[in-house]
C-alpha cells in the first residue's frame, strides 16, 4: 500500500499504514488502508501488527508489562536526538502525547543499524519486560530507539506510554480484520472476546479458524449484566415463563478460571483478586478439570449473608489477616458456568449451563446459588415472586434475579434476559422504646429493639428489629439501655425514649401488631442517629403516606 520498497514485515510499512489511518477521520478510508496492508503479512507478522494497532505491547492474555517510566523514556529520547529538556517539554506541550513529542524531537535524525522489522519490535518489548532494573531497561531502550527514525519513534513511544491514539478503536480494528479476510464481523468480535488476543484473532480470521477460538484461561471475559425491574408485574412483560429465579447476593462479582492446578479470581474490572479471598481457593482446586465460573463472593454466617457494608471492610485489603478472614469469612456463591474442560458454553441456554453447574462438586465455602424454576403467569407469578423476594430478604440477600432459561451467556451485555429485582431502600428515623436480650452469641447483649414514630407528643410503635449495628455499638447501647431502663420485665425492658435509629424496610402496611396501626416489612437497623434529636424523628403522617404508596 505504500510506495516504499521495504518488505511487508518491515516496521516502516506498519508505521506508514498507521500514519495513513491516523490521517483520515473517514472510517471507510481507514478500513481500506488496513485492508491493503494486513493480507500481505505472514501469520507471525500479522499477529504482531494487529497487537500494535491495538496500541498494546502485549495481548490482554499476557500479563507481562514493560514498566518503562517517563524518565527512562525521555532520557533515551533526549540522548538519541541530542536535544534539550526544554525542547522535549515544548514538544510534549504541543502534542500532549509523548509519541508525537518523540517524533518532533527526532525529526530529520538518521537511524543506525539494520532497519527495524515487526519481529524486532516484538523481541525488544519482550526483552524490556523481562529486564530487571533501570539500567538494563535503559540499555534496551537505547538499542531500540537507535534503529528508529522519527516515524517509528512516534509509535514506539506511544505504545510504551500506553497512549496510542491513532484513531483506531478496538471495534474498528475488528471491522478491518473481518473485511481484510472476508470474515463475519460478529465471528471476529467473538473470537477476540474469547481469546483476549487481537493478534491471534487476526491470524484465525486469515485462516478461516475463528470458530475454533477457545476461552483463554486466565484472560477474563466480560460479565453478563442485568436490567432492573421495580415492579414484579414487569417481569412477565420481558419474557414468557418459565423463569429461573435466584437469590440476588449482595457481594462482589467474580469470574473464576481454573486450568490444571492454577486458579485465579477476577473482578468486574478484570483485575486479579485471587489473593484477596484465599479461603475459597482449596475448594476450587479440588474441583477436577478446567472451568470458568461466574460467581459472587460474600461473607456468610450461619447460612445468612453478612451485610455488604461489613464485608466491605476486608475488600480494600490486599493481604487479608487471619483475624479478618475469621470474622468475615468469604464464601463463593456460584451461579453460572461459562466453560468446562475446554468447551465454551456461552451459546448453551442457561438451563443447559445450570445442568453443567450441577455436575460440579461444590464444597463449602463454595455454594450453588439458590435457584428454582417458576412456571406461572399473571397474579400467580407476581405472588410467587413476592414470596421468593421476601424469603431472599430473610436470608439476608438483596432481592432476586429472574433469568430466562433459554438465554445464552452474553459477555459484557445488559439485556432483558437477566432481570434484577431489588426494592429501593427506604428508611425512617425512629426512637427506641423497648429492648430485648438477643439470642445465641448475642444472649448477653440488648440487641433487639422495638421502635416508634411520632404522632404529636406521642410515640407509637411501628416495628421491631434485631440490630444491624456493630458488636461494639451494641455493647455500648447495652450499657446505655441498662442505665436508662424504665421498667424491667426480665427478657424485655421499656427504656427511656432517647435513642434515635435509622431503620430500612421494604414496605409498610396496616397492621394491628403495633400501636401505630402499621407494621414494616423486613425492618433492618441501618445506623444510630445520635445527631438527630428525638423531636425530629419521622411522623405517623409520613408512615401513612408511605403505606398508601407502597
Ligand atoms: P447490580 O450490581 O445491582 O447491577 O446487580 C447485578 C449484580 O448482582 C451482578 O453483577 C452480580 O454481582 C450480582 N448477583 C448476585 N446474585 C446473582 C445471581 N444469582 N446471578 C447473577 N448476578 C448476581
XYZ file of C-alpha atoms and ligand atoms in Angstrom:
573
model
C 0.000 0.000 0.000
C 2.902 2.336 0.487
C 5.332 3.445 -2.127
C 8.293 2.265 -0.077
C 10.089 -0.832 -1.229
C 10.560 -2.174 2.290
C 9.452 -5.785 2.820
C 5.980 -6.438 4.262
C 7.370 -7.352 7.676
C 9.296 -4.093 7.965
C 8.232 -1.844 10.821
C 8.391 1.114 8.424
C 5.472 -0.404 6.479
C 3.453 -0.668 9.661
C 4.353 2.935 10.526
C 3.216 4.317 7.180
C -0.036 2.341 7.472
C -0.626 3.757 10.956
C 0.131 7.255 9.625
C -2.418 6.785 6.853
C -5.050 5.515 9.311
C -4.411 8.487 11.543
C -4.530 10.963 8.698
C -8.189 10.382 7.940
C -11.315 10.546 10.054
C -13.240 8.505 7.486
C -13.991 5.022 8.667
C -14.048 3.522 5.194
C -10.684 5.010 4.315
C -9.170 3.562 7.491
C -10.639 0.150 6.689
C -9.300 0.261 3.144
C -5.822 1.227 4.285
C -5.692 -1.657 6.717
C -7.277 -3.976 4.175
C -4.435 -3.243 1.780
C -1.769 -3.828 4.406
C -2.806 -6.765 6.605
C -3.201 -9.546 3.988
C 0.376 -9.064 2.765
C 1.852 -10.086 6.142
C 2.937 -13.536 7.245
C 0.955 -15.088 10.101
C 3.633 -14.176 12.602
C 3.866 -10.584 11.433
C 0.089 -10.274 11.207
C -0.244 -11.124 14.895
C 2.382 -8.562 15.873
C 0.959 -5.867 13.594
C -2.588 -6.313 14.915
C -1.454 -6.100 18.543
C 0.450 -2.915 17.805
C -2.592 -1.389 16.092
C -4.495 -2.167 19.286
C -1.895 0.017 20.987
C -0.566 -2.574 23.387
C 2.845 -4.220 23.523
C 1.265 -7.496 24.639
C -2.151 -9.106 24.348
C -4.742 -8.949 27.140
C -3.985 -12.599 27.895
C -0.376 -11.746 28.520
C 0.409 -10.465 31.966
C 3.814 -9.025 31.094
C 4.272 -5.291 31.451
C 7.033 -3.099 30.091
C 7.457 -0.982 33.243
C 9.177 1.814 31.396
C 8.816 5.098 33.239
C 8.552 8.565 31.760
C 12.049 9.418 32.977
C 13.738 6.482 31.252
C 11.848 7.056 28.030
C 12.504 10.787 27.885
C 16.195 10.389 28.807
C 16.709 7.921 25.982
C 14.847 10.171 23.524
C 16.967 13.171 24.530
C 20.147 11.181 24.197
C 19.130 9.831 20.786
C 18.106 13.249 19.469
C 20.781 15.384 21.125
C 18.030 17.840 22.083
C 17.374 19.504 25.437
C 14.846 19.091 28.210
C 13.229 22.348 27.092
C 12.804 21.009 23.555
C 11.143 17.921 24.958
C 8.886 19.946 27.246
C 7.874 22.141 24.329
C 7.228 19.161 22.051
C 5.220 17.424 24.746
C 3.133 20.514 25.429
C 2.386 20.977 21.755
C 1.004 17.482 21.384
C 0.163 16.316 24.915
C 1.428 12.957 23.728
C 4.921 11.640 24.262
C 4.830 9.741 20.955
C 4.163 12.837 18.878
C 6.680 14.694 21.009
C 9.275 11.997 20.274
C 8.624 12.323 16.539
C 9.247 16.089 16.770
C 12.493 15.593 18.661
C 13.811 13.008 16.238
C 12.687 14.816 13.075
C 15.394 14.530 10.433
C 17.662 12.287 12.516
C 19.141 9.231 10.864
C 18.754 5.812 12.460
C 21.660 3.430 12.715
C 21.884 -0.338 12.327
C 19.615 -2.609 10.298
C 16.058 -1.330 9.707
C 13.521 -2.451 12.292
C 11.252 -5.360 11.432
C 7.965 -6.048 13.238
C 9.662 -9.017 14.914
C 12.458 -6.800 16.209
C 9.870 -4.602 17.890
C 8.180 -7.619 19.438
C 11.505 -9.033 20.642
C 12.558 -5.677 22.052
C 9.311 -5.396 24.037
C 9.791 -8.913 25.399
C 13.351 -8.145 26.440
C 12.350 -4.863 28.080
C 9.567 -6.558 30.040
C 11.964 -9.278 31.168
C 14.812 -6.906 32.103
C 15.274 -6.283 35.798
C 16.417 -2.874 36.920
C 16.509 0.534 35.330
C 19.952 0.302 33.802
C 19.119 -2.871 31.893
C 15.847 -1.414 30.620
C 17.530 1.801 29.503
C 20.169 -0.146 27.606
C 17.465 -1.998 25.662
C 15.539 1.227 25.007
C 18.673 2.870 23.690
C 19.325 -0.014 21.298
C 15.728 0.066 20.050
C 15.496 3.822 19.507
C 18.902 3.879 17.803
C 17.270 1.960 14.966
C 14.121 4.117 14.889
C 13.517 7.163 12.713
C 11.089 9.867 13.778
C 8.052 7.969 12.479
C 8.981 4.720 14.187
C 9.838 6.512 17.437
C 6.394 8.104 17.444
C 4.607 4.769 17.678
C 7.145 3.006 19.869
C 6.818 5.783 22.428
C 3.020 5.772 22.133
C 2.780 2.051 22.767
C 5.258 2.227 25.630
C 3.465 5.054 27.346
C 0.081 3.424 26.808
C -1.196 6.438 24.886
C -1.744 5.069 21.431
C -4.152 7.492 19.914
C -4.081 6.571 16.285
C -7.790 6.873 15.599
C -8.371 3.148 15.640
C -10.806 1.907 18.229
C -10.834 -1.783 19.062
C -14.161 -2.218 17.271
C -12.778 -0.642 14.128
C -9.763 -2.923 14.191
C -12.127 -5.894 14.377
C -14.052 -4.431 11.422
C -10.829 -4.085 9.483
C -9.791 -7.669 10.171
C -13.205 -9.013 9.147
C -13.095 -7.011 5.943
C -9.486 -7.762 5.074
C -10.082 -11.508 5.273
C -13.710 -11.669 4.159
C -14.948 -12.964 7.529
C -18.104 -12.353 9.510
C -17.776 -9.304 11.791
C -19.541 -10.984 14.723
C -17.289 -14.019 14.470
C -14.217 -11.787 14.665
C -15.574 -9.965 17.735
C -16.436 -13.220 19.431
C -13.054 -14.839 18.766
C -11.364 -11.719 20.108
C -13.564 -11.659 23.193
C -12.813 -15.320 23.926
C -9.092 -15.292 23.223
C -8.364 -11.816 24.523
C -5.767 -11.518 21.765
C -6.381 -9.441 18.650
C -3.229 -10.871 17.071
C -4.413 -14.453 17.385
C -7.836 -13.335 16.151
C -6.375 -11.771 13.015
C -4.463 -14.963 12.212
C -7.598 -17.053 12.797
C -9.561 -14.747 10.513
C -7.000 -15.166 7.744
C -7.046 -18.956 8.155
C -10.825 -19.320 8.490
C -10.416 -20.671 12.032
C -12.474 -18.140 14.001
C -15.000 -20.719 15.136
C -12.297 -22.724 16.896
C -11.370 -19.878 19.250
C -11.462 -21.127 22.819
C -11.641 -19.231 26.072
C -8.144 -18.392 27.111
C -7.739 -19.356 30.710
C -6.575 -16.531 32.889
C -7.943 -13.931 30.465
C -11.258 -12.803 31.990
C -14.137 -12.041 29.659
C -16.951 -9.544 30.131
C -19.649 -10.458 32.620
C -23.315 -10.623 31.678
C -25.337 -7.835 33.287
C -28.914 -7.472 34.474
C -31.649 -4.900 33.932
C -33.569 -3.684 36.991
C -37.305 -4.129 37.375
C -39.011 -2.127 40.068
C -42.330 -3.820 39.919
C -42.803 -7.580 39.895
C -45.599 -7.184 37.351
C -42.954 -6.015 34.891
C -41.252 -9.410 34.791
C -43.849 -11.068 32.600
C -43.583 -8.266 30.044
C -39.924 -9.106 29.470
C -40.215 -12.765 28.555
C -42.716 -15.604 28.998
C -42.450 -18.409 31.596
C -40.639 -20.433 32.744
C -38.484 -18.184 34.938
C -35.254 -19.152 36.655
C -35.455 -17.331 39.979
C -32.317 -16.929 42.055
C -31.413 -15.056 45.194
C -29.529 -11.860 44.436
C -26.475 -11.993 46.657
C -25.014 -8.702 47.725
C -21.300 -9.266 47.417
C -18.577 -8.908 44.825
C -18.886 -10.254 41.295
C -16.084 -12.666 40.493
C -15.065 -14.736 37.493
C -13.151 -17.868 38.388
C -10.711 -19.508 35.972
C -9.210 -22.903 36.629
C -6.723 -24.592 34.353
C -4.642 -27.511 35.563
C -3.751 -26.688 39.144
C -3.971 -22.952 38.589
C -6.926 -20.970 39.939
C -7.435 -17.237 39.579
C -10.276 -14.915 40.540
C -11.064 -11.767 38.549
C -13.157 -8.744 39.388
C -15.656 -6.941 37.173
C -12.827 -4.671 36.089
C -10.699 -7.694 35.089
C -8.314 -7.260 37.983
C -6.858 -10.379 39.510
C -8.219 -10.608 43.046
C -7.169 -14.174 43.867
C -5.117 -13.217 46.903
C -7.986 -11.351 48.500
C -10.043 -14.486 49.081
C -7.550 -17.226 49.956
C -10.092 -19.314 51.857
C -12.106 -20.207 48.726
C -9.100 -21.483 46.732
C -8.665 -25.029 48.118
C -12.287 -25.947 47.337
C -11.911 -24.515 43.819
C -8.718 -26.506 43.253
C -10.495 -29.627 44.447
C -12.935 -29.497 41.521
C -11.318 -31.657 38.851
C -10.674 -30.355 35.343
C -10.802 -26.880 33.823
C -13.595 -24.358 34.084
C -14.678 -20.730 34.073
C -17.366 -19.799 36.595
C -19.467 -16.732 37.248
C -19.972 -16.129 40.938
C -20.392 -13.722 43.822
C -18.102 -13.555 46.854
C -19.643 -12.618 50.158
C -19.458 -13.421 53.841
C -21.939 -15.840 55.385
C -22.606 -16.599 58.994
C -24.902 -19.497 59.892
C -26.090 -19.561 56.293
C -27.096 -15.891 56.322
C -25.352 -13.170 54.363
C -23.409 -10.693 56.484
C -24.385 -7.210 55.271
C -22.181 -5.994 52.432
C -21.308 -2.863 54.377
C -19.441 -5.021 56.864
C -17.896 -7.354 54.307
C -16.579 -4.286 52.530
C -14.096 -3.846 55.366
C -11.916 -6.621 54.013
C -12.198 -5.671 50.354
C -9.702 -2.862 50.436
C -7.028 -5.125 51.894
C -4.524 -6.740 49.591
C -3.368 -9.043 52.337
C -6.145 -10.430 54.473
C -5.256 -11.062 58.103
C -6.358 -14.341 59.699
C -8.422 -12.277 62.089
C -10.350 -10.583 59.325
C -10.981 -13.773 57.405
C -12.209 -15.406 60.618
C -14.552 -12.503 61.322
C -15.755 -12.116 57.736
C -15.157 -15.492 56.086
C -15.558 -15.401 52.305
C -17.911 -17.805 50.576
C -18.275 -18.115 46.832
C -21.809 -18.415 45.514
C -21.660 -19.888 42.020
C -24.468 -19.058 39.597
C -23.143 -19.793 36.124
C -20.550 -21.772 34.208
C -19.056 -20.357 31.034
C -16.533 -23.031 30.121
C -15.988 -26.611 31.157
C -12.996 -28.748 30.169
C -12.238 -26.745 27.047
C -15.840 -26.496 25.887
C -17.191 -22.962 25.607
C -20.746 -22.906 26.998
C -21.698 -19.345 26.073
C -24.249 -20.419 23.475
C -25.878 -23.077 25.613
C -29.159 -21.941 27.113
C -28.999 -21.048 30.796
C -30.901 -24.244 31.647
C -28.137 -26.268 29.977
C -25.403 -24.327 31.739
C -27.107 -24.830 35.084
C -27.218 -28.569 34.351
C -23.432 -28.491 33.854
C -23.068 -26.471 37.052
C -24.929 -29.198 38.949
C -22.273 -31.721 37.959
C -19.522 -29.705 39.668
C -18.699 -30.951 43.143
C -19.058 -27.736 45.154
C -17.992 -27.980 48.765
C -18.063 -25.160 51.326
C -17.141 -22.371 51.171
C -18.400 -22.857 47.593
C -22.153 -22.933 47.296
C -24.525 -23.014 44.364
C -26.846 -20.000 44.151
C -30.353 -20.735 45.363
C -32.201 -21.304 42.156
C -35.652 -22.541 41.240
C -37.813 -22.511 38.154
C -41.239 -20.903 38.263
C -43.757 -21.589 35.548
C -46.599 -19.227 36.379
C -48.262 -16.201 34.825
C -50.203 -13.108 35.896
C -51.132 -12.639 39.555
C -49.891 -16.088 40.449
C -46.470 -15.220 39.120
C -46.389 -11.920 40.995
C -47.456 -13.617 44.212
C -44.833 -16.345 43.867
C -42.101 -13.809 43.099
C -43.209 -11.699 46.017
C -42.825 -14.676 48.333
C -39.450 -15.553 46.863
C -38.376 -11.955 47.289
C -39.441 -11.951 50.916
C -37.610 -15.157 51.719
C -34.477 -13.995 49.883
C -34.555 -10.912 52.094
C -34.982 -13.090 55.161
C -31.794 -14.907 54.188
C -30.034 -11.560 54.205
C -29.905 -11.271 50.419
C -30.602 -8.212 48.366
C -33.501 -9.440 46.279
C -33.980 -11.666 43.278
C -32.505 -12.330 39.881
C -35.031 -13.544 37.340
C -33.419 -15.169 34.325
C -34.606 -16.567 31.034
C -33.687 -20.281 30.936
C -33.450 -20.084 27.122
C -30.864 -17.313 27.118
C -27.202 -17.664 26.121
C -24.470 -16.052 28.188
C -23.826 -12.642 26.685
C -20.479 -11.317 27.891
C -20.493 -7.692 28.879
C -24.098 -7.128 27.786
C -27.041 -5.769 29.731
C -30.246 -7.206 28.367
C -33.737 -8.287 29.318
C -32.738 -11.909 29.826
C -31.402 -11.260 33.307
C -33.655 -9.110 35.455
C -32.791 -7.897 38.926
C -35.438 -7.173 41.483
C -34.389 -5.061 44.416
C -36.688 -2.608 46.020
C -35.485 0.888 46.590
C -34.092 1.186 50.072
C -36.246 3.469 52.152
C -35.536 4.448 55.702
C -37.254 6.128 58.618
C -35.736 7.715 61.672
C -37.421 6.288 64.736
C -36.957 6.222 68.509
C -36.228 3.089 70.527
C -38.965 2.378 73.104
C -38.143 -1.147 74.271
C -35.210 -3.528 74.075
C -34.704 -7.273 74.457
C -31.805 -9.588 75.130
C -30.565 -11.256 71.947
C -30.146 -14.914 71.091
C -27.134 -17.194 70.731
C -23.956 -15.176 70.600
C -25.978 -12.127 71.471
C -27.743 -13.501 74.532
C -25.757 -11.206 76.835
C -26.473 -8.001 74.983
C -29.589 -5.948 74.420
C -29.697 -6.294 70.652
C -33.376 -6.447 69.653
C -35.098 -3.086 69.547
C -38.714 -2.001 69.322
C -39.118 1.459 67.864
C -41.713 4.149 67.330
C -42.647 7.116 65.151
C -44.058 10.378 66.425
C -47.694 11.461 66.396
C -47.911 14.875 68.031
C -46.483 14.292 71.504
C -46.946 10.562 71.442
C -44.590 7.845 70.297
C -46.342 4.947 68.569
C -44.564 1.684 67.916
C -44.189 0.604 64.338
C -41.695 -2.253 64.353
C -39.047 -4.372 65.920
C -35.701 -5.391 64.508
C -32.602 -7.117 65.626
C -29.649 -4.888 65.405
C -27.632 -4.345 62.248
C -25.121 -2.412 64.355
C -21.537 -3.428 65.015
C -20.711 -5.524 68.072
C -19.087 -2.543 69.656
C -22.100 -0.319 69.095
C -24.367 -2.994 70.507
C -22.167 -3.295 73.610
C -22.338 0.457 74.097
C -26.082 0.503 73.552
C -26.482 -2.319 76.073
C -24.763 -0.260 78.747
C -26.805 2.772 77.791
C -30.138 0.953 77.929
C -29.292 -0.725 81.251
C -28.855 2.731 82.737
C -31.966 4.101 81.075
C -34.392 1.276 81.788
C -37.850 2.457 82.798
C -39.287 -0.951 83.544
C -37.549 -4.360 83.583
C -39.616 -7.400 82.580
C -36.685 -9.807 82.547
C -36.418 -10.657 78.836
C -37.536 -7.223 77.766
C -37.194 -3.717 79.101
C -39.024 -0.495 78.458
C -36.435 2.230 78.044
C -36.302 5.996 78.006
C -37.143 7.438 74.616
C -33.740 8.984 73.989
C -32.163 6.874 71.251
C -32.801 7.615 67.595
C -32.003 4.964 64.984
C -32.435 4.758 61.231
C -34.396 1.777 60.024
C -34.674 0.472 56.454
C -37.647 -1.549 55.257
C -39.177 -2.974 52.123
C -42.746 -1.838 52.629
C -45.167 -0.505 55.236
C -48.666 -1.852 55.626
C -51.576 -1.526 58.052
C -51.353 -3.886 60.968
C -52.799 -4.319 64.427
C -49.459 -5.594 65.688
C -48.129 -2.228 66.815
C -49.703 0.813 68.466
C -49.226 2.940 65.333
C -51.575 0.690 63.373
C -48.812 -0.001 60.858
C -46.014 -2.512 60.504
C -42.856 -2.613 58.434
C -41.833 -5.389 56.180
C -38.254 -6.556 56.822
C -37.099 -3.725 59.020
C -33.316 -3.525 59.375
C -31.446 -1.147 61.626
C -29.120 0.822 59.384
C -27.367 3.003 61.940
C -27.528 5.029 65.101
C -28.560 8.647 64.686
C -27.088 10.386 67.744
C -27.035 13.530 65.600
C -30.803 13.627 65.470
C -32.974 14.892 68.356
C -35.948 12.744 69.258
C -38.269 15.612 68.362
C -37.102 15.269 64.752
C -37.979 11.626 64.153
C -40.389 10.686 61.380
C -44.091 11.038 61.967
C -47.171 8.906 61.638
C -48.256 11.082 58.714
C -45.153 10.100 56.781
C -45.809 6.465 57.582
C -49.352 6.774 56.345
C -48.291 8.252 53.042
C -45.620 5.589 52.506
C -48.185 2.869 53.257
C -50.567 4.355 50.729
C -47.871 4.452 48.123
C -46.379 1.028 48.782
P -26.351 -4.772 40.298
O -24.955 -4.797 40.849
O -27.363 -4.213 41.244
O -26.389 -4.202 38.899
O -26.820 -6.289 40.116
C -26.152 -7.210 39.321
C -25.147 -7.935 40.169
O -25.775 -8.818 41.057
C -24.237 -8.827 39.393
O -23.189 -8.121 38.816
C -23.736 -9.793 40.446
O -22.593 -9.229 41.063
C -24.838 -9.787 41.475
N -25.527 -11.067 41.666
C -25.910 -11.533 42.865
N -26.537 -12.684 42.762
C -26.582 -13.007 41.451
C -27.130 -14.096 40.716
N -27.791 -15.104 41.305
N -26.997 -14.061 39.369
C -26.352 -13.029 38.751
N -25.812 -11.977 39.405
C -25.932 -11.952 40.740
